[in-house]
């Protein structure tokens, strides 16, 4: 009887996407839009992992000048298009974003960062102390200035994931929830022939690993060792209050923390990679972060980290001390050693693709990742050069860490 039920639940598809977060749903939408028969296999609910435990920023301001920032700009363009072509609302806004500096040393580094970004053609500019005070009267008086990227935008990541899923379904995609993948099936020549899930087998010649922090374990099902590790981040949710600010603000030290540099900061913050991230939401409250920790798959909220994030936020916005906090949550970001995702075919396993390793940029890069993978599957020209995102770059060791000092 069990075998009969499994057979009834088996099926075929041109492509199976493993993972129903924002990356997987972006791939499903763009692939189905091209006429590719797609099945998404999600271990739980849509947006049930990292996509519902993060902020919603589509940023170029924190990207390494060059390929990284141009890729982000392309994703911003695509998200702006999605805001008009998807039927469901996902709270898209494009107010730009700010990095603020605490010291003369950071201001000098910020000027170099802006110069490099402007050379790459991005809309960056420096801000002085007066610029900050005019827009953010609640900001600390002693901040020297900062920099702005006018192109940056924001979304509600869970709503965007559901909007993409709904649009993918309208284009013919099938979405299997509560269908964890147990095995990737290969033939004798190590070519993809299907996947086995809790809801049955799906026969296919293409599998896309978009499983986020679970991508490493999914890769191992096909004998592929992906250099992806979970990196934990906390976010605080504040209640509605008088407008402290209308667009995203981060401290310049966020860049240094992101790229693994050394910061001049109270040593209590450094083990947790804490740096200010302040994001107003469409609901008129705001999110406060952030932290970066390697603690395996432990996604529990750490009250020590919450207190330190709050303390750091109050340093930049003293008024936050009097704002009630509604809740806090933690999510796991899929980290790679060079801070770029893997968006690539796996040469050793024909038909296997990976779209994971975005760390804190999964929301930012979901649209461009979805379009890239759909183009790779269909054989169409890619919307951006994909060479820097190849899986095999980790064998050559050519990629270097970002320098924001």
Short mmCIF file of C-alpha atoms in Angstrom, two decimals:
data_model
loop_
_atom_site.label_atom_id
_atom_site.label_comp_id
_atom_site.label_asym_id
_atom_site.label_seq_id
_atom_site.Cartn_x
_atom_site.Cartn_y
_atom_site.Cartn_z
CA UNK A 1 0.00 0.00 0.00
CA UNK A 2 2.83 2.40 0.89
CA UNK A 3 4.54 1.77 -2.46
CA UNK A 4 1.25 2.41 -4.25
CA UNK A 5 0.78 5.75 -2.45
CA UNK A 6 4.37 6.76 -3.28
CA UNK A 7 3.84 5.92 -6.91
CA UNK A 8 0.64 7.98 -6.97
CA UNK A 9 2.52 10.90 -5.53
CA UNK A 10 5.49 10.69 -7.85
CA UNK A 11 5.75 12.96 -10.84
CA UNK A 12 7.98 14.59 -13.38
CA UNK A 13 9.28 18.10 -13.88
CA UNK A 14 11.80 19.88 -16.05
CA UNK A 15 13.36 21.34 -12.90
CA UNK A 16 13.05 20.74 -9.16
CA UNK A 17 13.95 23.58 -6.82
CA UNK A 18 14.95 22.51 -3.32
CA UNK A 19 13.93 25.28 -0.91
CA UNK A 20 10.87 27.49 -0.64
CA UNK A 21 12.46 30.68 0.67
CA UNK A 22 12.80 33.91 -1.26
CA UNK A 23 15.67 32.54 -3.42
CA UNK A 24 13.77 29.39 -4.36
CA UNK A 25 10.58 31.29 -5.13
CA UNK A 26 12.41 33.86 -7.26
CA UNK A 27 13.90 31.00 -9.27
CA UNK A 28 10.49 29.33 -9.56
CA UNK A 29 8.89 32.54 -10.80
CA UNK A 30 11.49 33.41 -13.41
CA UNK A 31 11.81 29.80 -14.60
CA UNK A 32 8.04 29.25 -14.84
CA UNK A 33 7.72 32.57 -16.64
CA UNK A 34 10.07 31.15 -19.30
CA UNK A 35 7.78 28.13 -19.66
CA UNK A 36 9.94 25.71 -17.66
CA UNK A 37 7.91 23.07 -15.79
CA UNK A 38 8.94 23.63 -12.18
CA UNK A 39 8.32 21.88 -8.86
CA UNK A 40 9.47 23.47 -5.60
CA UNK A 41 10.16 21.03 -2.75
CA UNK A 42 10.10 22.84 0.60
CA UNK A 43 10.84 21.06 3.89
CA UNK A 44 8.34 23.20 5.84
CA UNK A 45 6.26 26.23 4.95
CA UNK A 46 6.98 28.88 2.33
CA UNK A 47 9.36 31.50 3.81
CA UNK A 48 9.59 29.38 6.96
CA UNK A 49 13.35 29.74 7.36
CA UNK A 50 15.70 32.69 7.01
CA UNK A 51 13.34 34.58 4.68
CA UNK A 52 11.00 35.26 7.62
CA UNK A 53 13.77 36.06 10.13
CA UNK A 54 15.60 38.97 8.54
CA UNK A 55 15.24 42.56 7.45
CA UNK A 56 14.09 43.47 3.97
CA UNK A 57 16.83 45.57 2.44
CA UNK A 58 17.81 45.63 -1.24
CA UNK A 59 21.21 47.24 -0.77
CA UNK A 60 24.18 48.34 -2.83
CA UNK A 61 25.66 50.52 -0.07
CA UNK A 62 27.32 47.59 1.70
CA UNK A 63 28.58 45.77 -1.41
CA UNK A 64 32.19 45.62 -2.55
CA UNK A 65 32.61 48.14 -5.43
CA UNK A 66 32.68 46.45 -8.82
CA UNK A 67 30.92 43.19 -9.61
CA UNK A 68 29.24 42.89 -6.19
CA UNK A 69 27.68 46.34 -6.28
CA UNK A 70 26.68 46.09 -9.96
CA UNK A 71 24.95 42.79 -9.23
CA UNK A 72 23.04 44.51 -6.43
CA UNK A 73 22.00 47.35 -8.74
CA UNK A 74 20.66 44.82 -11.24
CA UNK A 75 18.68 43.14 -8.47
CA UNK A 76 17.28 46.53 -7.44
CA UNK A 77 16.11 47.10 -11.01
CA UNK A 78 14.44 43.69 -11.09
CA UNK A 79 12.70 44.22 -7.73
CA UNK A 80 11.33 47.56 -8.97
CA UNK A 81 9.92 45.68 -11.97
CA UNK A 82 8.44 42.99 -9.73
CA UNK A 83 6.67 45.68 -7.70
CA UNK A 84 4.67 46.55 -10.82
CA UNK A 85 4.23 43.09 -12.40
CA UNK A 86 3.30 40.95 -9.36
CA UNK A 87 -0.32 41.10 -8.23
CA UNK A 88 0.42 40.86 -4.51
CA UNK A 89 1.71 43.81 -2.44
CA UNK A 90 5.09 43.31 -0.72
CA UNK A 91 5.72 46.80 0.73
CA UNK A 92 8.30 47.93 -1.82
CA UNK A 93 9.87 51.35 -1.16
CA UNK A 94 13.04 52.98 -2.50
CA UNK A 95 14.16 55.69 -0.05
CA UNK A 96 17.93 55.10 -0.26
CA UNK A 97 20.14 54.24 2.73
CA UNK A 98 22.83 55.77 4.92
CA UNK A 99 26.07 54.72 6.63
CA UNK A 100 27.15 56.97 9.52
CA UNK A 101 30.68 57.46 10.89
CA UNK A 102 31.85 57.83 14.48
CA UNK A 103 35.44 58.92 13.88
CA UNK A 104 37.71 60.83 11.52
CA UNK A 105 39.31 57.51 10.62
CA UNK A 106 35.94 56.13 9.51
CA UNK A 107 35.21 59.32 7.55
CA UNK A 108 38.47 58.90 5.62
CA UNK A 109 37.63 55.25 4.91
CA UNK A 110 34.10 56.28 3.87
CA UNK A 111 35.48 58.83 1.40
CA UNK A 112 37.60 56.10 -0.20
CA UNK A 113 34.56 53.78 -0.31
CA UNK A 114 32.42 56.47 -1.98
CA UNK A 115 35.15 57.29 -4.51
CA UNK A 116 35.42 53.62 -5.51
CA UNK A 117 31.64 53.25 -5.80
CA UNK A 118 31.31 56.43 -7.89
CA UNK A 119 34.05 55.17 -10.22
CA UNK A 120 31.90 52.05 -10.67
CA UNK A 121 28.96 54.29 -11.64
CA UNK A 122 26.87 54.00 -8.47
CA UNK A 123 24.83 56.88 -6.95
CA UNK A 124 26.90 57.47 -3.79
CA UNK A 125 27.71 60.73 -2.00
CA UNK A 126 29.29 61.88 1.26
CA UNK A 127 27.23 63.45 4.06
CA UNK A 128 28.47 65.92 6.67
CA UNK A 129 27.28 66.52 10.23
CA UNK A 130 24.69 69.08 9.08
CA UNK A 131 23.21 66.63 6.57
CA UNK A 132 22.66 64.12 9.36
CA UNK A 133 21.08 66.63 11.72
CA UNK A 134 18.68 67.95 9.08
CA UNK A 135 17.22 64.53 8.33
CA UNK A 136 17.63 62.81 11.70
CA UNK A 137 17.14 65.25 14.60
CA UNK A 138 17.08 62.30 17.03
CA UNK A 139 20.54 61.12 16.00
CA UNK A 140 23.50 61.56 18.38
CA UNK A 141 25.12 65.01 18.11
CA UNK A 142 28.72 63.82 17.94
CA UNK A 143 28.46 61.82 14.69
CA UNK A 144 30.72 63.38 12.06
CA UNK A 145 28.88 62.44 8.87
CA UNK A 146 28.54 59.46 6.61
CA UNK A 147 27.58 58.40 3.12
CA UNK A 148 24.44 57.75 1.11
CA UNK A 149 23.39 55.36 -1.64
CA UNK A 150 20.30 56.83 -3.27
CA UNK A 151 19.37 53.62 -5.13
CA UNK A 152 18.75 51.37 -2.12
CA UNK A 153 15.27 50.01 -1.49
CA UNK A 154 13.38 47.82 0.96
CA UNK A 155 10.63 45.18 0.96
CA UNK A 156 8.77 42.94 3.37
CA UNK A 157 10.71 39.70 2.74
CA UNK A 158 7.98 37.27 3.79
CA UNK A 159 5.37 39.06 1.68
CA UNK A 160 7.74 39.18 -1.29
CA UNK A 161 8.36 35.43 -0.98
CA UNK A 162 4.61 34.75 -1.00
CA UNK A 163 4.09 37.17 -3.90
CA UNK A 164 6.72 35.33 -5.95
CA UNK A 165 5.17 31.98 -5.01
CA UNK A 166 1.71 33.12 -6.08
CA UNK A 167 3.04 34.45 -9.39
CA UNK A 168 5.04 31.26 -9.99
CA UNK A 169 1.88 29.20 -9.45
CA UNK A 170 0.00 31.34 -11.94
CA UNK A 171 2.77 30.58 -14.44
CA UNK A 172 2.36 26.84 -13.84
CA UNK A 173 4.83 26.06 -11.06
CA UNK A 174 3.88 23.44 -8.46
CA UNK A 175 4.90 24.00 -4.84
CA UNK A 176 5.18 21.06 -2.46
CA UNK A 177 5.33 22.16 1.19
CA UNK A 178 6.26 19.79 4.03
CA UNK A 179 8.19 17.78 1.44
CA UNK A 180 11.79 17.54 2.64
CA UNK A 181 14.20 16.10 0.08
CA UNK A 182 15.71 12.86 1.34
CA UNK A 183 17.94 12.05 -1.63
CA UNK A 184 19.15 13.41 -4.94
CA UNK A 185 18.97 10.59 -7.46
CA UNK A 186 21.81 10.14 -9.95
CA UNK A 187 22.36 7.73 -12.81
CA UNK A 188 25.53 5.67 -13.35
CA UNK A 189 27.23 8.66 -15.01
CA UNK A 190 26.43 10.97 -12.06
CA UNK A 191 23.77 12.88 -13.94
CA UNK A 192 20.61 14.10 -12.23
CA UNK A 193 17.62 11.81 -12.67
CA UNK A 194 15.35 12.95 -9.82
CA UNK A 195 14.78 13.64 -6.14
CA UNK A 196 13.13 11.61 -3.42
CA UNK A 197 10.91 13.54 -0.98
CA UNK A 198 8.56 12.70 1.86
CA UNK A 199 5.73 13.15 -0.64
CA UNK A 200 7.20 10.91 -3.27
CA UNK A 201 9.76 10.88 -6.06
CA UNK A 202 10.03 13.56 -8.73
CA UNK A 203 11.78 12.56 -11.93
CA UNK A 204 13.80 15.40 -13.43
CA UNK A 205 17.09 16.19 -15.15
CA UNK A 206 17.60 19.48 -13.30
CA UNK A 207 17.83 20.11 -9.56
CA UNK A 208 18.48 23.57 -8.08
CA UNK A 209 19.81 23.62 -4.53
CA UNK A 210 18.28 26.79 -3.06
CA UNK A 211 18.13 25.49 0.50
CA UNK A 212 19.94 28.36 2.23
CA UNK A 213 21.66 27.23 5.42
CA UNK A 214 20.61 23.65 4.58
CA UNK A 215 22.31 23.85 1.16
CA UNK A 216 25.44 22.13 2.46
CA UNK A 217 23.50 19.03 3.54
CA UNK A 218 21.53 19.01 0.28
CA UNK A 219 24.78 19.24 -1.69
CA UNK A 220 26.17 16.26 0.18
CA UNK A 221 23.28 14.16 -1.12
CA UNK A 222 24.96 14.46 -4.53
CA UNK A 223 28.52 14.18 -3.21
CA UNK A 224 29.19 17.94 -3.39
CA UNK A 225 30.85 19.76 -0.47
CA UNK A 226 29.65 23.37 -0.51
CA UNK A 227 31.63 25.93 1.56
CA UNK A 228 28.47 27.28 3.18
CA UNK A 229 28.07 27.69 6.95
CA UNK A 230 25.25 29.16 9.09
CA UNK A 231 25.92 32.61 10.56
CA UNK A 232 23.45 33.76 13.19
CA UNK A 233 21.95 37.24 13.30
CA UNK A 234 19.55 38.90 15.77
CA UNK A 235 16.92 41.58 15.10
CA UNK A 236 14.84 43.61 17.56
CA UNK A 237 11.35 44.85 16.63
CA UNK A 238 10.38 48.20 18.19
CA UNK A 239 6.83 49.45 18.66
CA UNK A 240 5.28 52.27 16.66
CA UNK A 241 6.50 55.66 17.82
CA UNK A 242 7.20 59.19 16.63
CA UNK A 243 9.30 59.08 13.48
CA UNK A 244 12.93 58.67 14.50
CA UNK A 245 13.93 58.26 10.85
CA UNK A 246 12.32 57.46 7.52
CA UNK A 247 15.02 55.34 5.88
CA UNK A 248 17.66 52.77 6.67
CA UNK A 249 20.69 53.81 8.73
CA UNK A 250 23.74 51.66 9.44
CA UNK A 251 27.02 52.46 11.11
CA UNK A 252 30.13 52.37 8.95
CA UNK A 253 31.46 49.69 11.27
CA UNK A 254 28.81 47.37 9.80
CA UNK A 255 30.93 47.09 6.67
CA UNK A 256 34.02 46.29 8.69
CA UNK A 257 32.10 43.65 10.68
CA UNK A 258 30.61 42.14 7.52
CA UNK A 259 33.96 41.72 5.79
CA UNK A 260 35.82 40.50 8.87
CA UNK A 261 37.98 43.59 9.50
CA UNK A 262 39.17 44.98 12.83
CA UNK A 263 37.06 47.71 14.46
CA UNK A 264 37.91 50.18 17.21
CA UNK A 265 34.96 49.42 19.45
CA UNK A 266 34.12 48.35 22.99
CA UNK A 267 35.39 44.74 23.13
CA UNK A 268 32.02 43.57 24.50
CA UNK A 269 30.47 44.03 21.04
CA UNK A 270 33.14 42.41 18.91
CA UNK A 271 32.58 38.68 19.69
CA UNK A 272 29.02 39.02 18.42
CA UNK A 273 29.81 41.23 15.40
CA UNK A 274 27.35 43.85 16.64
CA UNK A 275 26.85 46.95 14.50
CA UNK A 276 23.90 49.32 14.19
CA UNK A 277 21.26 48.60 11.57
CA UNK A 278 18.11 50.74 11.84
CA UNK A 279 15.24 50.09 9.42
CA UNK A 280 11.82 51.81 9.45
CA UNK A 281 9.06 49.52 8.16
CA UNK A 282 5.86 50.14 6.23
CA UNK A 283 3.96 49.39 9.45
CA UNK A 284 5.51 52.49 11.08
CA UNK A 285 7.58 50.58 13.60
CA UNK A 286 11.24 49.72 13.03
CA UNK A 287 13.78 46.93 13.11
CA UNK A 288 17.09 47.18 14.99
CA UNK A 289 20.15 45.01 14.45
CA UNK A 290 22.56 43.51 13.93
CA UNK A 291 24.83 40.67 15.04
CA UNK A 292 26.98 38.03 13.35
CA UNK A 293 27.93 34.76 15.07
CA UNK A 294 29.09 31.30 14.08
CA UNK A 295 27.15 29.03 16.45
CA UNK A 296 26.13 26.18 14.19
CA UNK A 297 22.38 25.72 13.69
CA UNK A 298 21.45 27.31 17.04
CA UNK A 299 18.77 29.90 16.19
CA UNK A 300 17.73 30.63 19.78
CA UNK A 301 17.57 34.28 20.86
CA UNK A 302 20.49 35.22 23.12
CA UNK A 303 19.47 37.89 25.64
CA UNK A 304 23.08 39.07 26.05
CA UNK A 305 23.19 39.86 22.35
CA UNK A 306 19.79 41.59 22.47
CA UNK A 307 20.98 43.89 25.28
CA UNK A 308 24.17 44.77 23.42
CA UNK A 309 22.31 45.50 20.17
CA UNK A 310 19.95 47.79 22.08
CA UNK A 311 22.89 49.53 23.75
CA UNK A 312 24.58 50.07 20.40
CA UNK A 313 21.39 51.47 18.88
CA UNK A 314 20.95 53.93 21.76
CA UNK A 315 24.48 55.20 21.15
CA UNK A 316 23.44 56.38 17.65
CA UNK A 317 19.76 57.21 18.43
CA UNK A 318 19.47 58.11 22.13
CA UNK A 319 15.67 58.40 21.81
CA UNK A 320 15.44 54.63 21.27
CA UNK A 321 16.05 54.16 25.01
CA UNK A 322 12.43 55.21 25.61
CA UNK A 323 10.84 53.13 22.85
CA UNK A 324 9.23 49.81 23.90
CA UNK A 325 10.47 46.67 22.16
CA UNK A 326 7.83 44.23 20.91
CA UNK A 327 9.97 41.16 20.33
CA UNK A 328 13.30 39.84 19.12
CA UNK A 329 14.18 37.02 16.77
CA UNK A 330 17.25 35.33 15.35
CA UNK A 331 17.90 33.82 11.94
CA UNK A 332 20.66 31.85 10.28
CA UNK A 333 22.37 33.31 7.21
CA UNK A 334 24.22 31.04 4.73
CA UNK A 335 27.80 32.37 4.76
CA UNK A 336 30.58 31.73 2.24
CA UNK A 337 34.29 32.53 2.77
CA UNK A 338 34.36 35.31 0.13
CA UNK A 339 30.96 36.86 0.97
CA UNK A 340 29.54 36.12 -2.47
CA UNK A 341 26.83 33.53 -3.11
CA UNK A 342 27.26 30.43 -5.24
CA UNK A 343 24.98 30.78 -8.27
CA UNK A 344 26.28 28.11 -10.57
CA UNK A 345 26.02 24.78 -12.23
CA UNK A 346 28.06 21.98 -10.64
CA UNK A 347 30.23 20.57 -13.42
CA UNK A 348 30.80 17.22 -11.70
CA UNK A 349 27.04 16.57 -11.54
CA UNK A 350 25.37 17.52 -14.85
CA UNK A 351 21.96 19.00 -14.15
CA UNK A 352 22.75 20.14 -10.58
CA UNK A 353 22.75 23.87 -9.81
CA UNK A 354 23.39 25.76 -6.58
CA UNK A 355 21.80 29.08 -5.61
CA UNK A 356 22.85 29.60 -2.00
CA UNK A 357 25.43 31.26 0.23
CA UNK A 358 23.99 34.78 0.19
CA UNK A 359 24.47 35.34 3.94
CA UNK A 360 22.75 38.67 4.76
CA UNK A 361 22.18 39.49 1.08
CA UNK A 362 19.52 36.91 0.28
CA UNK A 363 16.75 39.50 0.09
CA UNK A 364 18.97 41.93 -1.83
CA UNK A 365 20.02 39.37 -4.41
CA UNK A 366 16.96 37.13 -4.66
CA UNK A 367 15.65 38.67 -7.88
CA UNK A 368 18.94 38.61 -9.78
CA UNK A 369 19.66 35.09 -8.50
CA UNK A 370 16.27 33.86 -9.67
CA UNK A 371 16.73 35.37 -13.10
CA UNK A 372 20.30 34.07 -13.44
CA UNK A 373 19.42 30.48 -12.58
CA UNK A 374 16.39 30.49 -14.91
CA UNK A 375 18.65 31.74 -17.71
CA UNK A 376 21.26 29.07 -16.98
CA UNK A 377 18.62 26.32 -17.07
CA UNK A 378 17.08 27.59 -20.30
CA UNK A 379 20.41 28.31 -21.99
CA UNK A 380 19.57 31.99 -22.46
CA UNK A 381 22.21 34.76 -22.16
CA UNK A 382 22.59 35.79 -18.53
CA UNK A 383 21.52 39.21 -17.29
CA UNK A 384 24.90 39.75 -15.60
CA UNK A 385 28.24 37.94 -15.98
CA UNK A 386 28.01 34.84 -13.80
CA UNK A 387 31.69 33.81 -13.70
CA UNK A 388 32.44 35.36 -10.26
CA UNK A 389 29.61 33.29 -8.74
CA UNK A 390 30.86 29.90 -9.94
CA UNK A 391 31.16 27.06 -7.45
CA UNK A 392 34.65 26.11 -8.65
CA UNK A 393 36.13 29.51 -7.67
CA UNK A 394 36.86 28.05 -4.25
CA UNK A 395 39.27 25.57 -5.81
CA UNK A 396 41.37 28.28 -7.45
CA UNK A 397 41.45 30.56 -4.40
CA UNK A 398 41.48 33.66 -6.57
CA UNK A 399 38.75 35.52 -4.73
CA UNK A 400 39.95 38.05 -2.12
CA UNK A 401 38.28 39.46 0.98
CA UNK A 402 36.78 42.94 0.77
CA UNK A 403 38.85 45.91 2.03
CA UNK A 404 36.97 48.75 3.70
CA UNK A 405 39.80 50.06 5.83
#
